[in-house]
């Protein structure tokens, strides 16, 4: 299938791998594919996405963990019958001290990543290929179907974006929701721009 990808679409997939690696995620998800496409500054579909507030910085912000849980969070969880300190103690008893807060670069504390897990401890500087999440594979398959439905022989960044915009993909839908939009709205906007974006 990758032989049908244009140069820009291939670069977007490679950049998706780098985004996953930079974020410390163990797998490439559809959210990383979106970031990979957004890295193609000259692609017309990037301008269409920017009109919806979908920029690389905004997406990375939406994917970033929310920071350490504080007192207010502990009180909110307690309202649901969850004792945060008991959960922390159980996690540390099972996985070792600091299981929920792992040291990051230069000794700074970072939380376990919400999307795609975290790097294994024995692979701190992991290089090489990162596997695709099943939902990212489905997004790439949908990008092929999007190109074929439009009787186009090649898959470009716009087709990758259309493949990503599946309402059943909860992670990408959640990112878009954090950015104040949804998959249907963005899809319709991209389709309106399709003659210019393809």
PDB file of C-alpha atoms in Angstrom:
ATOM      1  CA  UNK A   1       0.000   0.000   0.000  1.00  0.00           C
ATOM      2  CA  UNK A   2       2.852   2.439   0.801  1.00  0.00           C
ATOM      3  CA  UNK A   3       3.897   2.431  -2.850  1.00  0.00           C
ATOM      4  CA  UNK A   4       0.738   4.490  -3.521  1.00  0.00           C
ATOM      5  CA  UNK A   5       1.739   7.166  -0.990  1.00  0.00           C
ATOM      6  CA  UNK A   6       3.049  10.452  -2.335  1.00  0.00           C
ATOM      7  CA  UNK A   7       6.362  11.724  -1.056  1.00  0.00           C
ATOM      8  CA  UNK A   8       4.584  14.105   1.367  1.00  0.00           C
ATOM      9  CA  UNK A   9       2.361  11.322   2.702  1.00  0.00           C
ATOM     10  CA  UNK A  10       5.397   9.090   3.262  1.00  0.00           C
ATOM     11  CA  UNK A  11       7.202  11.881   5.066  1.00  0.00           C
ATOM     12  CA  UNK A  12       4.094  12.364   7.239  1.00  0.00           C
ATOM     13  CA  UNK A  13       4.199   8.687   8.260  1.00  0.00           C
ATOM     14  CA  UNK A  14       7.906   8.938   9.093  1.00  0.00           C
ATOM     15  CA  UNK A  15       7.219  12.104  11.095  1.00  0.00           C
ATOM     16  CA  UNK A  16       4.422  10.263  12.926  1.00  0.00           C
ATOM     17  CA  UNK A  17       7.036   7.786  14.129  1.00  0.00           C
ATOM     18  CA  UNK A  18       9.256  10.639  15.310  1.00  0.00           C
ATOM     19  CA  UNK A  19       6.305  12.294  17.088  1.00  0.00           C
ATOM     20  CA  UNK A  20       5.533   9.038  18.907  1.00  0.00           C
ATOM     21  CA  UNK A  21       9.187   8.690  19.886  1.00  0.00           C
ATOM     22  CA  UNK A  22       9.411  12.326  21.044  1.00  0.00           C
ATOM     23  CA  UNK A  23       6.266  11.938  23.156  1.00  0.00           C
ATOM     24  CA  UNK A  24       7.676   8.725  24.627  1.00  0.00           C
ATOM     25  CA  UNK A  25       4.872   6.576  23.234  1.00  0.00           C
ATOM     26  CA  UNK A  26       5.554   2.926  22.488  1.00  0.00           C
ATOM     27  CA  UNK A  27       3.283   2.758  19.407  1.00  0.00           C
ATOM     28  CA  UNK A  28       2.234   5.004  16.543  1.00  0.00           C
ATOM     29  CA  UNK A  29      -1.410   5.974  16.863  1.00  0.00           C
ATOM     30  CA  UNK A  30      -3.717   7.974  14.631  1.00  0.00           C
ATOM     31  CA  UNK A  31      -2.921  11.035  16.764  1.00  0.00           C
ATOM     32  CA  UNK A  32       0.726  10.703  15.713  1.00  0.00           C
ATOM     33  CA  UNK A  33      -0.322  10.396  12.063  1.00  0.00           C
ATOM     34  CA  UNK A  34      -2.225  13.656  12.485  1.00  0.00           C
ATOM     35  CA  UNK A  35       0.892  15.294  13.905  1.00  0.00           C
ATOM     36  CA  UNK A  36       2.910  13.856  11.015  1.00  0.00           C
ATOM     37  CA  UNK A  37       0.588  15.448   8.470  1.00  0.00           C
ATOM     38  CA  UNK A  38       0.639  18.730  10.378  1.00  0.00           C
ATOM     39  CA  UNK A  39       4.417  18.675  10.023  1.00  0.00           C
ATOM     40  CA  UNK A  40       3.958  19.084   6.247  1.00  0.00           C
ATOM     41  CA  UNK A  41       3.787  22.884   6.396  1.00  0.00           C
ATOM     42  CA  UNK A  42       3.319  23.293   2.634  1.00  0.00           C
ATOM     43  CA  UNK A  43       0.437  20.833   2.318  1.00  0.00           C
ATOM     44  CA  UNK A  44      -2.886  22.606   1.622  1.00  0.00           C
ATOM     45  CA  UNK A  45      -4.698  20.269   4.035  1.00  0.00           C
ATOM     46  CA  UNK A  46      -2.598  21.744   6.873  1.00  0.00           C
ATOM     47  CA  UNK A  47      -4.143  25.173   6.200  1.00  0.00           C
ATOM     48  CA  UNK A  48      -7.615  23.592   6.232  1.00  0.00           C
ATOM     49  CA  UNK A  49      -6.876  22.003   9.611  1.00  0.00           C
ATOM     50  CA  UNK A  50      -5.463  25.251  11.004  1.00  0.00           C
ATOM     51  CA  UNK A  51      -8.835  26.948  10.376  1.00  0.00           C
ATOM     52  CA  UNK A  52     -10.223  24.583  13.007  1.00  0.00           C
ATOM     53  CA  UNK A  53      -7.414  25.353  15.457  1.00  0.00           C
ATOM     54  CA  UNK A  54      -5.659  22.086  14.660  1.00  0.00           C
ATOM     55  CA  UNK A  55      -1.984  22.997  14.720  1.00  0.00           C
ATOM     56  CA  UNK A  56       1.046  20.934  15.729  1.00  0.00           C
ATOM     57  CA  UNK A  57       1.407  22.872  18.995  1.00  0.00           C
ATOM     58  CA  UNK A  58      -2.287  22.558  19.866  1.00  0.00           C
ATOM     59  CA  UNK A  59      -2.278  18.797  19.158  1.00  0.00           C
ATOM     60  CA  UNK A  60       0.841  18.218  21.228  1.00  0.00           C
ATOM     61  CA  UNK A  61      -0.771  20.199  24.046  1.00  0.00           C
ATOM     62  CA  UNK A  62      -3.911  18.072  23.812  1.00  0.00           C
ATOM     63  CA  UNK A  63      -1.793  14.900  23.976  1.00  0.00           C
ATOM     64  CA  UNK A  64       0.366  16.027  26.901  1.00  0.00           C
ATOM     65  CA  UNK A  65      -0.395  14.535  30.291  1.00  0.00           C
ATOM     66  CA  UNK A  66      -2.266  16.837  32.603  1.00  0.00           C
ATOM     67  CA  UNK A  67       0.459  17.110  35.229  1.00  0.00           C
ATOM     68  CA  UNK A  68       0.569  15.589  38.681  1.00  0.00           C
ATOM     69  CA  UNK A  69      -2.640  14.978  40.552  1.00  0.00           C
ATOM     70  CA  UNK A  70      -3.171  17.575  43.213  1.00  0.00           C
ATOM     71  CA  UNK A  71      -5.307  18.023  46.297  1.00  0.00           C
ATOM     72  CA  UNK A  72      -8.367  19.068  44.291  1.00  0.00           C
ATOM     73  CA  UNK A  73      -8.060  15.951  42.162  1.00  0.00           C
ATOM     74  CA  UNK A  74      -7.789  13.739  45.242  1.00  0.00           C
ATOM     75  CA  UNK A  75     -10.955  15.320  46.664  1.00  0.00           C
ATOM     76  CA  UNK A  76     -12.835  14.826  43.378  1.00  0.00           C
ATOM     77  CA  UNK A  77     -11.790  11.180  43.244  1.00  0.00           C
ATOM     78  CA  UNK A  78     -12.775  10.722  46.891  1.00  0.00           C
ATOM     79  CA  UNK A  79     -16.316  11.828  45.923  1.00  0.00           C
ATOM     80  CA  UNK A  80     -16.444   8.705  43.743  1.00  0.00           C
ATOM     81  CA  UNK A  81     -15.101   6.496  46.508  1.00  0.00           C
ATOM     82  CA  UNK A  82     -11.527   6.432  45.166  1.00  0.00           C
ATOM     83  CA  UNK A  83      -8.718   7.020  47.632  1.00  0.00           C
ATOM     84  CA  UNK A  84      -5.841   8.398  45.551  1.00  0.00           C
ATOM     85  CA  UNK A  85      -3.245   7.700  48.226  1.00  0.00           C
ATOM     86  CA  UNK A  86      -4.417   4.077  48.514  1.00  0.00           C
ATOM     87  CA  UNK A  87      -4.154   3.702  44.729  1.00  0.00           C
ATOM     88  CA  UNK A  88      -0.675   5.262  44.774  1.00  0.00           C
ATOM     89  CA  UNK A  89       0.423   2.984  47.642  1.00  0.00           C
ATOM     90  CA  UNK A  90      -0.910  -0.121  45.869  1.00  0.00           C
ATOM     91  CA  UNK A  91       0.794   0.844  42.590  1.00  0.00           C
ATOM     92  CA  UNK A  92       4.088   1.505  44.352  1.00  0.00           C
ATOM     93  CA  UNK A  93       3.762  -1.741  46.321  1.00  0.00           C
ATOM     94  CA  UNK A  94       3.270  -3.670  43.076  1.00  0.00           C
ATOM     95  CA  UNK A  95       5.551  -1.781  40.675  1.00  0.00           C
ATOM     96  CA  UNK A  96       7.997  -0.098  43.023  1.00  0.00           C
ATOM     97  CA  UNK A  97       8.450   3.391  44.436  1.00  0.00           C
ATOM     98  CA  UNK A  98       7.520   6.194  42.062  1.00  0.00           C
ATOM     99  CA  UNK A  99       5.507   3.878  39.797  1.00  0.00           C
ATOM    100  CA  UNK A 100       3.071   6.650  38.924  1.00  0.00           C
ATOM    101  CA  UNK A 101       5.739   9.354  38.664  1.00  0.00           C
ATOM    102  CA  UNK A 102       8.830   8.270  36.763  1.00  0.00           C
ATOM    103  CA  UNK A 103      11.932  10.477  36.628  1.00  0.00           C
ATOM    104  CA  UNK A 104      12.340  12.200  33.292  1.00  0.00           C
ATOM    105  CA  UNK A 105      15.360  13.821  31.691  1.00  0.00           C
ATOM    106  CA  UNK A 106      17.712  15.666  34.040  1.00  0.00           C
ATOM    107  CA  UNK A 107      15.891  14.292  37.101  1.00  0.00           C
ATOM    108  CA  UNK A 108      12.591  16.093  36.435  1.00  0.00           C
ATOM    109  CA  UNK A 109       9.427  14.193  37.336  1.00  0.00           C
ATOM    110  CA  UNK A 110       7.027  13.113  34.629  1.00  0.00           C
ATOM    111  CA  UNK A 111       3.822  11.146  34.679  1.00  0.00           C
ATOM    112  CA  UNK A 112       3.207   7.924  32.855  1.00  0.00           C
ATOM    113  CA  UNK A 113       2.005   8.875  29.389  1.00  0.00           C
ATOM    114  CA  UNK A 114      -1.740   8.633  28.730  1.00  0.00           C
ATOM    115  CA  UNK A 115      -1.587   7.493  25.083  1.00  0.00           C
ATOM    116  CA  UNK A 116       0.439   4.503  23.999  1.00  0.00           C
ATOM    117  CA  UNK A 117       2.015   3.761  27.370  1.00  0.00           C
ATOM    118  CA  UNK A 118       5.615   4.579  28.151  1.00  0.00           C
ATOM    119  CA  UNK A 119       9.020   3.397  27.131  1.00  0.00           C
ATOM    120  CA  UNK A 120      10.324   0.279  28.762  1.00  0.00           C
ATOM    121  CA  UNK A 121      12.903   1.034  31.432  1.00  0.00           C
ATOM    122  CA  UNK A 122      15.555  -0.990  29.642  1.00  0.00           C
ATOM    123  CA  UNK A 123      15.132   1.057  26.438  1.00  0.00           C
ATOM    124  CA  UNK A 124      15.570   4.698  27.511  1.00  0.00           C
ATOM    125  CA  UNK A 125      16.929   5.907  24.175  1.00  0.00           C
ATOM    126  CA  UNK A 126      14.927   3.576  21.982  1.00  0.00           C
ATOM    127  CA  UNK A 127      15.623   3.868  18.271  1.00  0.00           C
ATOM    128  CA  UNK A 128      14.393   1.977  15.241  1.00  0.00           C
ATOM    129  CA  UNK A 129      10.880   1.300  14.076  1.00  0.00           C
ATOM    130  CA  UNK A 130       7.931   1.823  16.365  1.00  0.00           C
ATOM    131  CA  UNK A 131       4.932  -0.418  15.639  1.00  0.00           C
ATOM    132  CA  UNK A 132       1.546   0.952  14.588  1.00  0.00           C
ATOM    133  CA  UNK A 133      -1.513   0.774  16.809  1.00  0.00           C
ATOM    134  CA  UNK A 134      -4.374  -1.125  15.124  1.00  0.00           C
ATOM    135  CA  UNK A 135      -6.362   2.128  14.888  1.00  0.00           C
ATOM    136  CA  UNK A 136      -3.469   3.785  13.018  1.00  0.00           C
ATOM    137  CA  UNK A 137      -3.351   0.849  10.599  1.00  0.00           C
ATOM    138  CA  UNK A 138      -7.089   1.255  10.055  1.00  0.00           C
ATOM    139  CA  UNK A 139      -6.617   4.980   9.436  1.00  0.00           C
ATOM    140  CA  UNK A 140      -4.014   4.215   6.768  1.00  0.00           C
ATOM    141  CA  UNK A 141      -6.323   1.629   5.181  1.00  0.00           C
ATOM    142  CA  UNK A 142      -9.139   4.214   5.179  1.00  0.00           C
ATOM    143  CA  UNK A 143      -6.789   6.694   3.494  1.00  0.00           C
ATOM    144  CA  UNK A 144      -6.424   4.223   0.622  1.00  0.00           C
ATOM    145  CA  UNK A 145     -10.211   3.837   0.415  1.00  0.00           C
ATOM    146  CA  UNK A 146     -10.594   7.645   0.455  1.00  0.00           C
ATOM    147  CA  UNK A 147      -8.221   7.980  -2.508  1.00  0.00           C
ATOM    148  CA  UNK A 148      -9.917   5.147  -4.420  1.00  0.00           C
ATOM    149  CA  UNK A 149     -13.372   6.615  -3.761  1.00  0.00           C
ATOM    150  CA  UNK A 150     -12.178   9.825  -5.435  1.00  0.00           C
ATOM    151  CA  UNK A 151     -10.646   7.846  -8.312  1.00  0.00           C
ATOM    152  CA  UNK A 152      -7.166   9.045  -7.394  1.00  0.00           C
ATOM    153  CA  UNK A 153      -4.205   6.749  -7.900  1.00  0.00           C
ATOM    154  CA  UNK A 154      -2.013   8.158  -5.137  1.00  0.00           C
ATOM    155  CA  UNK A 155      -2.531   8.716  -1.421  1.00  0.00           C
ATOM    156  CA  UNK A 156      -1.608  12.215  -0.300  1.00  0.00           C
ATOM    157  CA  UNK A 157      -1.679  13.970   3.069  1.00  0.00           C
ATOM    158  CA  UNK A 158      -5.330  14.935   2.551  1.00  0.00           C
ATOM    159  CA  UNK A 159      -6.296  11.258   2.205  1.00  0.00           C
ATOM    160  CA  UNK A 160      -4.333  10.409   5.350  1.00  0.00           C
ATOM    161  CA  UNK A 161      -6.266  13.112   7.227  1.00  0.00           C
ATOM    162  CA  UNK A 162      -9.582  11.804   5.907  1.00  0.00           C
ATOM    163  CA  UNK A 163      -8.547   8.322   7.028  1.00  0.00           C
ATOM    164  CA  UNK A 164      -7.728   9.632  10.500  1.00  0.00           C
ATOM    165  CA  UNK A 165     -11.077  11.415  10.908  1.00  0.00           C
ATOM    166  CA  UNK A 166     -13.086   8.399  12.006  1.00  0.00           C
ATOM    167  CA  UNK A 167     -15.602   9.090  14.798  1.00  0.00           C
ATOM    168  CA  UNK A 168     -14.977   5.569  16.152  1.00  0.00           C
ATOM    169  CA  UNK A 169     -11.322   6.460  16.866  1.00  0.00           C
ATOM    170  CA  UNK A 170     -11.778   7.639  20.445  1.00  0.00           C
ATOM    171  CA  UNK A 171      -8.238   8.982  20.867  1.00  0.00           C
ATOM    172  CA  UNK A 172      -8.281  11.279  17.834  1.00  0.00           C
ATOM    173  CA  UNK A 173     -11.883  12.268  18.571  1.00  0.00           C
ATOM    174  CA  UNK A 174     -10.777  13.145  22.127  1.00  0.00           C
ATOM    175  CA  UNK A 175      -7.891  15.270  20.834  1.00  0.00           C
ATOM    176  CA  UNK A 176     -10.239  17.145  18.494  1.00  0.00           C
ATOM    177  CA  UNK A 177     -12.760  17.597  21.307  1.00  0.00           C
ATOM    178  CA  UNK A 178     -10.015  19.177  23.447  1.00  0.00           C
ATOM    179  CA  UNK A 179      -9.350  21.532  20.528  1.00  0.00           C
ATOM    180  CA  UNK A 180     -13.018  22.553  20.396  1.00  0.00           C
ATOM    181  CA  UNK A 181     -14.161  20.606  17.346  1.00  0.00           C
ATOM    182  CA  UNK A 182     -15.104  17.099  16.241  1.00  0.00           C
ATOM    183  CA  UNK A 183     -14.313  14.634  13.481  1.00  0.00           C
ATOM    184  CA  UNK A 184     -17.461  15.303  11.421  1.00  0.00           C
ATOM    185  CA  UNK A 185     -16.932  19.072  11.375  1.00  0.00           C
ATOM    186  CA  UNK A 186     -13.269  18.780  10.424  1.00  0.00           C
ATOM    187  CA  UNK A 187     -14.010  16.114   7.797  1.00  0.00           C
ATOM    188  CA  UNK A 188     -16.660  18.313   6.168  1.00  0.00           C
ATOM    189  CA  UNK A 189     -14.249  21.261   6.154  1.00  0.00           C
ATOM    190  CA  UNK A 190     -11.490  19.207   4.567  1.00  0.00           C
ATOM    191  CA  UNK A 191     -13.892  17.792   1.971  1.00  0.00           C
ATOM    192  CA  UNK A 192     -14.979  21.343   1.065  1.00  0.00           C
ATOM    193  CA  UNK A 193     -11.325  22.178   0.423  1.00  0.00           C
ATOM    194  CA  UNK A 194     -10.562  18.860  -1.314  1.00  0.00           C
ATOM    195  CA  UNK A 195     -10.115  20.219  -4.859  1.00  0.00           C
ATOM    196  CA  UNK A 196      -7.529  22.645  -3.484  1.00  0.00           C
ATOM    197  CA  UNK A 197      -6.041  20.216  -0.924  1.00  0.00           C
ATOM    198  CA  UNK A 198      -5.506  17.128  -3.103  1.00  0.00           C
TER     199      UNK A 198
END
